[in-house]
């Protein structure tokens, strides 16, 4: 809602224009939106999609991933990462995480590289990338395709370059809770024109033209109402992210050492989708209850790793991932959070650990 309030007039007019013109699916409105995403990210091409989940599915399909393929990914992520792999009939193989909560690049050489995966679907968890150059070097060595789940990192940077043009295909989510949010589900895939054209085909029932169906696809097109909402907000995203970064760095300055605060990688400009702290052993649930009593809403991103859920449990054990999921909690960090609320949250966390 705060995002809408800042742009109410422009968003209302954009929505009214779509309704007036009966311009609800595809066409120039979507093309303009995709061009704006390319301009912002530096990507060669962009295909807008109906959700971040479908962005992952269409990206995997565009890269030819399917039956018989293995895809390396992490268990510490939202379920759609794993869900997309399974829904294209590929097999997820779970890798443990590093201190930034990313796929542990130092451990992947220990896996059986005599049978490398067809792709690595890595996650920019919480809003920053892993070491892309190191990952690309490994992928090139074994001819592995790279897909970036950037659902949480729109506006983030790697070595001064915006997320969206770093690997084969990048998948964004514009779900309403994201830093750049629609008023419903929406997403996008960026990459080379050759690959993005394949994404376009899969998002639109597998067709290249109105009556030519080359493959089995999906109904995964963006709603034009969502496209114009996201486009209206795009001009404010850097300002909003800078405000979030300021809040999150204040938390780190005041809480690090009491709890374990997020680490910013030296190569990364973090977009802080959420601000996640790691609590001392066994205190997370008590801290969450204490903060709730003080009127402070929190969340857990994520309470259960996907490889330990009923849907995707394949017997894998990932000690770091499982420890993290037992001990993390997310503090409020939206860009309009007043300073006195920030201080109240910090003081409450300090008060809890003074008593415990």
Short mmCIF file of C-alpha atoms in Angstrom, two decimals:
data_model
loop_
_atom_site.label_atom_id
_atom_site.label_comp_id
_atom_site.label_asym_id
_atom_site.label_seq_id
_atom_site.Cartn_x
_atom_site.Cartn_y
_atom_site.Cartn_z
CA UNK A 1 0.00 0.00 0.00
CA UNK A 2 2.76 2.57 0.71
CA UNK A 3 4.08 2.02 -2.82
CA UNK A 4 0.62 2.68 -4.24
CA UNK A 5 0.16 5.80 -2.13
CA UNK A 6 3.33 7.33 -3.56
CA UNK A 7 2.16 6.73 -7.13
CA UNK A 8 -1.62 6.70 -6.77
CA UNK A 9 -2.42 9.12 -9.59
CA UNK A 10 -0.11 7.47 -12.12
CA UNK A 11 -1.20 3.93 -11.26
CA UNK A 12 -4.91 4.80 -11.30
CA UNK A 13 -4.52 6.44 -14.71
CA UNK A 14 -2.58 3.48 -16.12
CA UNK A 15 -5.25 1.04 -14.92
CA UNK A 16 -8.02 3.24 -16.32
CA UNK A 17 -6.26 3.35 -19.71
CA UNK A 18 -6.07 -0.45 -19.87
CA UNK A 19 -9.77 -0.77 -19.03
CA UNK A 20 -10.80 1.99 -21.46
CA UNK A 21 -8.90 0.37 -24.32
CA UNK A 22 -9.91 -3.22 -23.41
CA UNK A 23 -6.15 -3.87 -23.51
CA UNK A 24 -5.98 -6.80 -21.11
CA UNK A 25 -3.56 -9.36 -22.59
CA UNK A 26 -0.41 -9.00 -24.80
CA UNK A 27 0.11 -6.24 -27.36
CA UNK A 28 2.00 -2.92 -27.21
CA UNK A 29 1.40 -2.45 -23.46
CA UNK A 30 3.33 -5.61 -22.66
CA UNK A 31 6.03 -4.84 -25.21
CA UNK A 32 6.57 -1.41 -23.66
CA UNK A 33 6.78 -2.96 -20.20
CA UNK A 34 9.33 -5.54 -21.35
CA UNK A 35 11.42 -2.81 -22.95
CA UNK A 36 11.47 -0.88 -19.66
CA UNK A 37 12.65 -3.97 -17.79
CA UNK A 38 15.46 -4.43 -20.33
CA UNK A 39 16.50 -0.79 -19.97
CA UNK A 40 16.66 -1.11 -16.20
CA UNK A 41 18.45 -4.47 -15.99
CA UNK A 42 20.66 -4.18 -19.08
CA UNK A 43 19.23 -7.43 -20.43
CA UNK A 44 19.13 -8.13 -24.15
CA UNK A 45 15.48 -9.21 -24.05
CA UNK A 46 12.61 -9.76 -21.64
CA UNK A 47 9.45 -11.87 -21.62
CA UNK A 48 6.85 -10.91 -19.04
CA UNK A 49 5.11 -13.81 -17.31
CA UNK A 50 2.03 -14.31 -15.16
CA UNK A 51 4.03 -15.18 -12.02
CA UNK A 52 7.53 -15.78 -10.75
CA UNK A 53 6.79 -19.49 -10.52
CA UNK A 54 5.78 -19.69 -14.17
CA UNK A 55 8.87 -17.66 -15.03
CA UNK A 56 10.99 -20.48 -13.60
CA UNK A 57 9.01 -23.15 -15.43
CA UNK A 58 9.20 -21.37 -18.79
CA UNK A 59 12.92 -20.68 -18.33
CA UNK A 60 13.66 -24.33 -17.62
CA UNK A 61 11.65 -25.37 -20.68
CA UNK A 62 13.39 -22.79 -22.87
CA UNK A 63 16.74 -24.31 -21.89
CA UNK A 64 15.52 -27.78 -22.82
CA UNK A 65 15.37 -29.08 -19.25
CA UNK A 66 12.99 -31.99 -18.75
CA UNK A 67 12.70 -35.73 -18.33
CA UNK A 68 16.03 -37.33 -17.39
CA UNK A 69 17.72 -34.05 -16.43
CA UNK A 70 19.15 -33.24 -13.01
CA UNK A 71 19.07 -29.67 -11.72
CA UNK A 72 21.18 -28.55 -8.77
CA UNK A 73 19.49 -26.13 -6.42
CA UNK A 74 19.12 -25.29 -2.72
CA UNK A 75 16.61 -26.42 -0.14
CA UNK A 76 16.62 -23.03 1.58
CA UNK A 77 14.24 -21.19 -0.71
CA UNK A 78 10.56 -20.66 -1.38
CA UNK A 79 8.97 -23.85 -2.63
CA UNK A 80 8.45 -22.58 -6.20
CA UNK A 81 12.16 -23.05 -6.97
CA UNK A 82 11.93 -26.80 -6.43
CA UNK A 83 8.36 -27.01 -7.68
CA UNK A 84 9.36 -25.63 -11.08
CA UNK A 85 12.08 -28.26 -11.52
CA UNK A 86 9.70 -31.10 -10.68
CA UNK A 87 6.93 -29.69 -12.87
CA UNK A 88 9.13 -29.92 -15.98
CA UNK A 89 9.84 -33.56 -15.03
CA UNK A 90 13.46 -32.94 -14.05
CA UNK A 91 15.07 -34.12 -10.81
CA UNK A 92 16.24 -31.62 -8.18
CA UNK A 93 19.50 -32.38 -6.41
CA UNK A 94 19.91 -30.28 -3.30
CA UNK A 95 23.14 -28.48 -2.36
CA UNK A 96 23.88 -27.02 1.07
CA UNK A 97 24.38 -23.29 1.63
CA UNK A 98 27.24 -20.95 2.56
CA UNK A 99 27.43 -18.05 5.02
CA UNK A 100 25.44 -15.82 2.66
CA UNK A 101 22.67 -18.46 2.47
CA UNK A 102 23.57 -19.16 -1.15
CA UNK A 103 24.36 -22.41 -2.91
CA UNK A 104 27.78 -23.36 -1.51
CA UNK A 105 30.13 -23.01 -4.46
CA UNK A 106 33.08 -24.44 -2.51
CA UNK A 107 31.26 -27.73 -2.01
CA UNK A 108 29.92 -28.41 -5.50
CA UNK A 109 33.22 -29.78 -6.83
CA UNK A 110 32.82 -32.57 -4.27
CA UNK A 111 29.69 -33.75 -6.05
CA UNK A 112 29.95 -36.37 -8.76
CA UNK A 113 31.05 -34.23 -11.67
CA UNK A 114 31.42 -37.33 -13.83
CA UNK A 115 27.66 -36.87 -14.14
CA UNK A 116 27.16 -33.11 -13.92
CA UNK A 117 23.67 -31.62 -13.83
CA UNK A 118 22.04 -30.24 -16.93
CA UNK A 119 21.43 -26.95 -15.12
CA UNK A 120 21.97 -25.11 -11.87
CA UNK A 121 18.99 -23.13 -10.61
CA UNK A 122 20.52 -20.83 -8.00
CA UNK A 123 18.67 -18.43 -5.72
CA UNK A 124 19.52 -14.81 -4.86
CA UNK A 125 18.13 -15.42 -1.41
CA UNK A 126 16.94 -12.34 0.49
CA UNK A 127 18.23 -10.01 -2.23
CA UNK A 128 21.86 -10.61 -3.17
CA UNK A 129 23.65 -12.84 -5.64
CA UNK A 130 26.24 -15.55 -5.08
CA UNK A 131 29.65 -15.10 -6.70
CA UNK A 132 28.45 -15.18 -10.32
CA UNK A 133 31.92 -15.26 -11.90
CA UNK A 134 32.90 -18.30 -9.83
CA UNK A 135 29.62 -20.01 -10.64
CA UNK A 136 29.95 -19.30 -14.37
CA UNK A 137 33.48 -20.65 -14.42
CA UNK A 138 32.27 -23.93 -12.92
CA UNK A 139 29.29 -24.07 -15.29
CA UNK A 140 31.44 -23.46 -18.36
CA UNK A 141 33.85 -26.21 -17.31
CA UNK A 142 31.07 -28.80 -17.21
CA UNK A 143 28.75 -27.27 -19.84
CA UNK A 144 25.99 -26.57 -17.31
CA UNK A 145 23.19 -24.10 -17.99
CA UNK A 146 22.53 -21.40 -15.38
CA UNK A 147 19.15 -20.07 -14.29
CA UNK A 148 18.97 -17.30 -11.71
CA UNK A 149 16.00 -17.30 -9.38
CA UNK A 150 15.96 -13.56 -8.80
CA UNK A 151 12.48 -13.44 -7.32
CA UNK A 152 13.93 -11.59 -4.33
CA UNK A 153 16.70 -9.55 -5.95
CA UNK A 154 15.23 -7.11 -8.46
CA UNK A 155 17.40 -4.00 -8.27
CA UNK A 156 20.36 -5.79 -6.70
CA UNK A 157 23.79 -5.62 -8.34
CA UNK A 158 26.76 -7.91 -8.86
CA UNK A 159 30.06 -6.05 -9.26
CA UNK A 160 28.18 -2.93 -10.35
CA UNK A 161 25.95 -4.73 -12.86
CA UNK A 162 22.20 -5.08 -12.34
CA UNK A 163 20.72 -8.51 -11.81
CA UNK A 164 19.00 -9.57 -15.02
CA UNK A 165 21.86 -9.81 -17.49
CA UNK A 166 24.35 -12.01 -15.65
CA UNK A 167 23.58 -15.62 -16.70
CA UNK A 168 21.67 -17.60 -19.34
CA UNK A 169 18.23 -16.72 -17.98
CA UNK A 170 17.06 -14.68 -14.98
CA UNK A 171 13.62 -15.07 -13.44
CA UNK A 172 11.88 -12.26 -11.56
CA UNK A 173 8.76 -12.19 -9.42
CA UNK A 174 6.56 -9.12 -9.02
CA UNK A 175 4.33 -10.67 -6.38
CA UNK A 176 2.78 -7.91 -4.21
CA UNK A 177 5.16 -8.59 -1.29
CA UNK A 178 8.28 -8.05 -3.40
CA UNK A 179 10.31 -4.83 -3.48
CA UNK A 180 8.82 -4.16 -6.91
CA UNK A 181 5.32 -5.54 -6.54
CA UNK A 182 2.26 -5.80 -8.74
CA UNK A 183 -1.32 -5.86 -7.44
CA UNK A 184 -1.49 -9.60 -8.06
CA UNK A 185 0.91 -12.16 -9.46
CA UNK A 186 3.37 -11.21 -12.19
CA UNK A 187 6.92 -12.03 -13.25
CA UNK A 188 9.47 -11.84 -16.04
CA UNK A 189 12.36 -13.70 -17.63
CA UNK A 190 15.39 -11.87 -19.05
CA UNK A 191 18.27 -13.12 -21.17
CA UNK A 192 19.38 -13.44 -24.78
CA UNK A 193 16.83 -12.86 -27.53
CA UNK A 194 17.19 -16.46 -28.71
CA UNK A 195 16.30 -17.91 -25.32
CA UNK A 196 13.69 -15.31 -24.42
CA UNK A 197 11.85 -15.98 -27.69
CA UNK A 198 11.54 -19.60 -26.52
CA UNK A 199 10.21 -18.37 -23.18
CA UNK A 200 7.60 -16.33 -25.07
CA UNK A 201 6.54 -19.44 -26.95
CA UNK A 202 6.13 -21.50 -23.78
CA UNK A 203 4.24 -18.75 -21.92
CA UNK A 204 1.67 -18.52 -24.75
CA UNK A 205 0.48 -22.09 -25.33
CA UNK A 206 3.61 -23.11 -27.26
CA UNK A 207 2.95 -20.92 -30.27
CA UNK A 208 5.14 -18.58 -32.29
CA UNK A 209 2.27 -17.01 -34.23
CA UNK A 210 -1.47 -16.89 -33.56
CA UNK A 211 -2.24 -20.20 -35.28
CA UNK A 212 1.11 -22.06 -35.20
CA UNK A 213 1.64 -24.33 -32.19
CA UNK A 214 5.19 -25.71 -32.20
CA UNK A 215 5.16 -27.35 -28.78
CA UNK A 216 3.04 -27.89 -25.69
CA UNK A 217 3.12 -24.71 -23.66
CA UNK A 218 1.30 -22.92 -20.86
CA UNK A 219 -1.14 -20.09 -20.32
CA UNK A 220 1.43 -17.98 -18.47
CA UNK A 221 1.06 -14.52 -19.95
CA UNK A 222 1.11 -11.43 -17.79
CA UNK A 223 -2.10 -9.54 -17.11
CA UNK A 224 -1.68 -6.08 -18.67
CA UNK A 225 -3.14 -4.46 -15.55
CA UNK A 226 -0.23 -5.91 -13.59
CA UNK A 227 2.27 -4.84 -16.25
CA UNK A 228 1.26 -1.19 -16.04
CA UNK A 229 1.28 -1.22 -12.22
CA UNK A 230 4.82 -2.59 -12.11
CA UNK A 231 5.95 -0.22 -14.85
CA UNK A 232 4.60 2.77 -12.92
CA UNK A 233 6.54 1.69 -9.84
CA UNK A 234 9.77 0.96 -11.68
CA UNK A 235 10.95 4.58 -11.62
CA UNK A 236 10.86 4.55 -7.80
CA UNK A 237 12.56 1.21 -7.13
CA UNK A 238 16.10 2.53 -6.60
CA UNK A 239 14.86 5.17 -4.17
CA UNK A 240 12.86 2.56 -2.24
CA UNK A 241 15.80 0.16 -2.13
CA UNK A 242 18.14 2.84 -0.82
CA UNK A 243 15.69 3.53 2.01
CA UNK A 244 15.51 -0.18 2.84
CA UNK A 245 19.30 -0.50 2.80
CA UNK A 246 19.57 2.36 5.29
CA UNK A 247 17.11 0.66 7.66
CA UNK A 248 18.79 -2.73 7.34
CA UNK A 249 22.28 -1.34 7.93
CA UNK A 250 21.00 0.38 11.05
CA UNK A 251 19.73 -2.96 12.31
CA UNK A 252 23.10 -4.55 11.60
CA UNK A 253 25.03 -1.78 13.35
CA UNK A 254 22.91 -2.11 16.48
CA UNK A 255 22.17 -5.82 16.65
CA UNK A 256 25.19 -7.65 15.24
CA UNK A 257 26.82 -9.62 18.03
CA UNK A 258 23.55 -9.93 19.93
CA UNK A 259 22.21 -11.93 17.01
CA UNK A 260 23.87 -12.89 13.75
CA UNK A 261 22.98 -10.25 11.18
CA UNK A 262 23.00 -10.62 7.38
CA UNK A 263 26.38 -10.49 5.68
CA UNK A 264 26.74 -8.37 2.57
CA UNK A 265 28.99 -10.10 0.06
CA UNK A 266 31.87 -7.91 -1.22
CA UNK A 267 30.65 -8.30 -4.80
CA UNK A 268 27.04 -7.50 -4.04
CA UNK A 269 24.72 -4.54 -3.69
CA UNK A 270 21.99 -6.09 -1.56
CA UNK A 271 18.32 -5.33 -2.27
CA UNK A 272 17.05 -6.62 1.11
CA UNK A 273 13.80 -8.26 0.13
CA UNK A 274 13.68 -9.23 3.80
CA UNK A 275 16.00 -8.65 6.76
CA UNK A 276 16.79 -12.02 8.32
CA UNK A 277 18.65 -12.49 11.58
CA UNK A 278 20.03 -15.75 12.92
CA UNK A 279 19.22 -16.24 16.58
CA UNK A 280 21.27 -18.11 19.18
CA UNK A 281 20.36 -21.80 19.48
CA UNK A 282 16.83 -22.47 20.57
CA UNK A 283 15.71 -18.86 21.09
CA UNK A 284 13.94 -18.10 17.80
CA UNK A 285 10.41 -19.10 18.78
CA UNK A 286 10.64 -17.38 22.18
CA UNK A 287 11.95 -14.20 20.53
CA UNK A 288 9.13 -14.27 18.00
CA UNK A 289 6.55 -14.65 20.77
CA UNK A 290 8.17 -11.83 22.76
CA UNK A 291 8.12 -9.48 19.76
CA UNK A 292 4.50 -10.38 19.02
CA UNK A 293 3.56 -9.38 22.58
CA UNK A 294 5.12 -6.00 21.87
CA UNK A 295 3.12 -5.60 18.66
CA UNK A 296 6.03 -6.35 16.30
CA UNK A 297 5.14 -8.56 13.35
CA UNK A 298 7.81 -11.01 12.20
CA UNK A 299 8.08 -13.84 9.73
CA UNK A 300 10.31 -16.83 8.97
CA UNK A 301 11.92 -17.16 5.54
CA UNK A 302 11.84 -20.18 5.59
CA UNK A 303 10.73 -22.41 8.44
CA UNK A 304 11.02 -25.70 6.55
CA UNK A 305 13.61 -26.37 3.84
CA UNK A 306 11.94 -27.74 0.73
CA UNK A 307 13.99 -30.95 0.77
CA UNK A 308 12.38 -31.83 4.11
CA UNK A 309 8.79 -31.21 3.05
CA UNK A 310 6.45 -34.08 2.20
CA UNK A 311 6.26 -33.00 -1.44
CA UNK A 312 10.01 -33.05 -2.14
CA UNK A 313 11.73 -35.14 0.56
CA UNK A 314 14.24 -37.40 -1.15
CA UNK A 315 16.30 -38.36 1.87
CA UNK A 316 18.84 -35.56 1.46
CA UNK A 317 20.44 -34.13 4.61
CA UNK A 318 21.79 -30.57 4.48
CA UNK A 319 23.10 -29.70 7.96
CA UNK A 320 23.72 -25.98 7.40
CA UNK A 321 20.36 -25.44 5.72
CA UNK A 322 18.47 -27.30 8.42
CA UNK A 323 20.23 -25.42 11.22
CA UNK A 324 19.48 -22.07 9.59
CA UNK A 325 15.79 -22.88 9.12
CA UNK A 326 15.51 -23.66 12.83
CA UNK A 327 17.06 -20.37 13.94
CA UNK A 328 16.17 -17.51 11.59
CA UNK A 329 13.56 -14.81 11.88
CA UNK A 330 12.71 -11.83 9.66
CA UNK A 331 12.32 -8.33 11.11
CA UNK A 332 10.17 -5.56 9.56
CA UNK A 333 12.13 -3.55 6.99
CA UNK A 334 9.69 -1.94 4.55
CA UNK A 335 10.94 1.31 3.08
CA UNK A 336 8.47 3.55 4.92
CA UNK A 337 9.17 2.09 8.38
CA UNK A 338 9.43 5.15 10.66
CA UNK A 339 12.69 5.68 12.53
CA UNK A 340 11.02 5.45 15.94
CA UNK A 341 9.60 2.06 14.93
CA UNK A 342 13.09 0.94 13.90
CA UNK A 343 14.39 1.98 17.32
CA UNK A 344 11.50 0.19 19.04
CA UNK A 345 12.28 -3.04 17.19
CA UNK A 346 16.00 -2.83 17.99
CA UNK A 347 15.30 -2.09 21.66
CA UNK A 348 12.87 -5.02 21.87
CA UNK A 349 15.41 -7.50 20.48
CA UNK A 350 18.04 -6.17 22.89
CA UNK A 351 15.60 -6.39 25.80
CA UNK A 352 14.79 -10.01 25.02
CA UNK A 353 18.44 -11.08 24.99
CA UNK A 354 19.22 -9.14 28.15
CA UNK A 355 16.61 -11.35 29.83
CA UNK A 356 17.70 -14.56 28.13
#
